[in-house]
């Protein structure tokens, strides 16, 4: 039976999504303070971010399958509860080892909870206008989560302490755990057939190897031996995983989801967009703090226009989809966002925020707001309830792997430019990395343009 208050159900689902996404970027502006207080080495500081991404991206497919077995609401609540406990441990950390352990647990908990967010929207809201309105809110939060993390991280770091970037999850987690059992309808448990142990092992290790390899590339370059070994292991493990998935009774990944061409292209775009956006958040933040001399608070506030436009566009997206269709809406949004990315790539060293950054960030936010909801609609359209968790888990997996890949490529470009030295080398490296980010958006535009416009899908 459906719950009487869908607004509360949506609040719990979106709150969980926001909490998980915040931790991808909320620590960025706090890393200098964390490193100084806990004694991280200069290179070791990057693992405050990387260990979270490694656990999150590597365990998403396993988290999706667990949700099938125990129920999506149960998986969401278990993941949120564990994430909240890990956040407390992170805020109380007294050294690098304890903080990294807490971040690892946060990533693993996020991998358990995240696949259930979209799946619960698919099963708790009727397909059509009701689901599209829910998806517009979900997409707004998903798209703006990273920039909200920068704003929140800057404010908490400057006004209080970096420890509050972890403690802020306590009231959010408590509210979700209070609302979820009362207002979210549990999904069916699919326990028939044998558990796909071989798929779990090969898939989890394969994705973890891939994420680790890209992290090594970002730190050491493409010639690093451990990175090459990680890529080789990832190829072999993922090949074995795909072969296994075609043979088992209850596969970890439902391969029939890829029979629909529109869904495949939407997944590909969800890979390419984070590939560009992770780099934009990272390098624009570095530019503001290193080149422009912004404080953490001012850096976070500088993303506010982008965040507000993204929310406004995402709330308008359902009407645009109803009138023009998902493909046209997504393409138009991508073109607007691409214009902003290309504008960022023309930044002059020393250029003021208003003349050089504000306009491009507004365009990026506006474009992204019109992209996320149509792409999510294309992925979930026509998906059977039993496959909703797998579809959601794959979206999250593509998002995390794409973001890690994109950032590693852009860091490599940045490092190459900086190593050649010259005046304003750091600023020119940032600009080159931002140009690379725009390239990922170009690929997404090309892919979407190959789709035939559907009636209002």
PDB file of C-alpha atoms in Angstrom, residues 9 22 45 49 66 84 87 140 150-151 239 276 296 302-304 309 380:
ATOM      1  CA  UNK A   9       9.325   9.841   1.544  1.00  0.00           C
ATOM      2  CA  UNK A  22      28.354  16.033  -0.048  1.00  0.00           C
ATOM      3  CA  UNK A  45      46.312  14.359   1.976  1.00  0.00           C
ATOM      4  CA  UNK A  49      39.263  12.101  -0.814  1.00  0.00           C
ATOM      5  CA  UNK A  66      22.406  -6.520  -1.187  1.00  0.00           C
ATOM      6  CA  UNK A  84      26.433   8.399  10.312  1.00  0.00           C
ATOM      7  CA  UNK A  87      31.004  10.386  10.243  1.00  0.00           C
ATOM      8  CA  UNK A 140      18.593  19.054  -8.558  1.00  0.00           C
ATOM      9  CA  UNK A 150      32.066  23.186  -1.357  1.00  0.00           C
ATOM     10  CA  UNK A 151      29.839  25.913   0.103  1.00  0.00           C
ATOM     11  CA  UNK A 239      36.024  -9.403 -18.645  1.00  0.00           C
ATOM     12  CA  UNK A 276      34.068  16.935 -16.610  1.00  0.00           C
ATOM     13  CA  UNK A 296      37.570  28.714   2.163  1.00  0.00           C
ATOM     14  CA  UNK A 302      31.569  31.713  -5.153  1.00  0.00           C
ATOM     15  CA  UNK A 303      29.722  28.552  -6.249  1.00  0.00           C
ATOM     16  CA  UNK A 304      26.385  29.821  -4.902  1.00  0.00           C
ATOM     17  CA  UNK A 309      20.646  28.301 -11.141  1.00  0.00           C
ATOM     18  CA  UNK A 380      14.408   4.548 -15.500  1.00  0.00           C
TER      19      UNK A 380
END
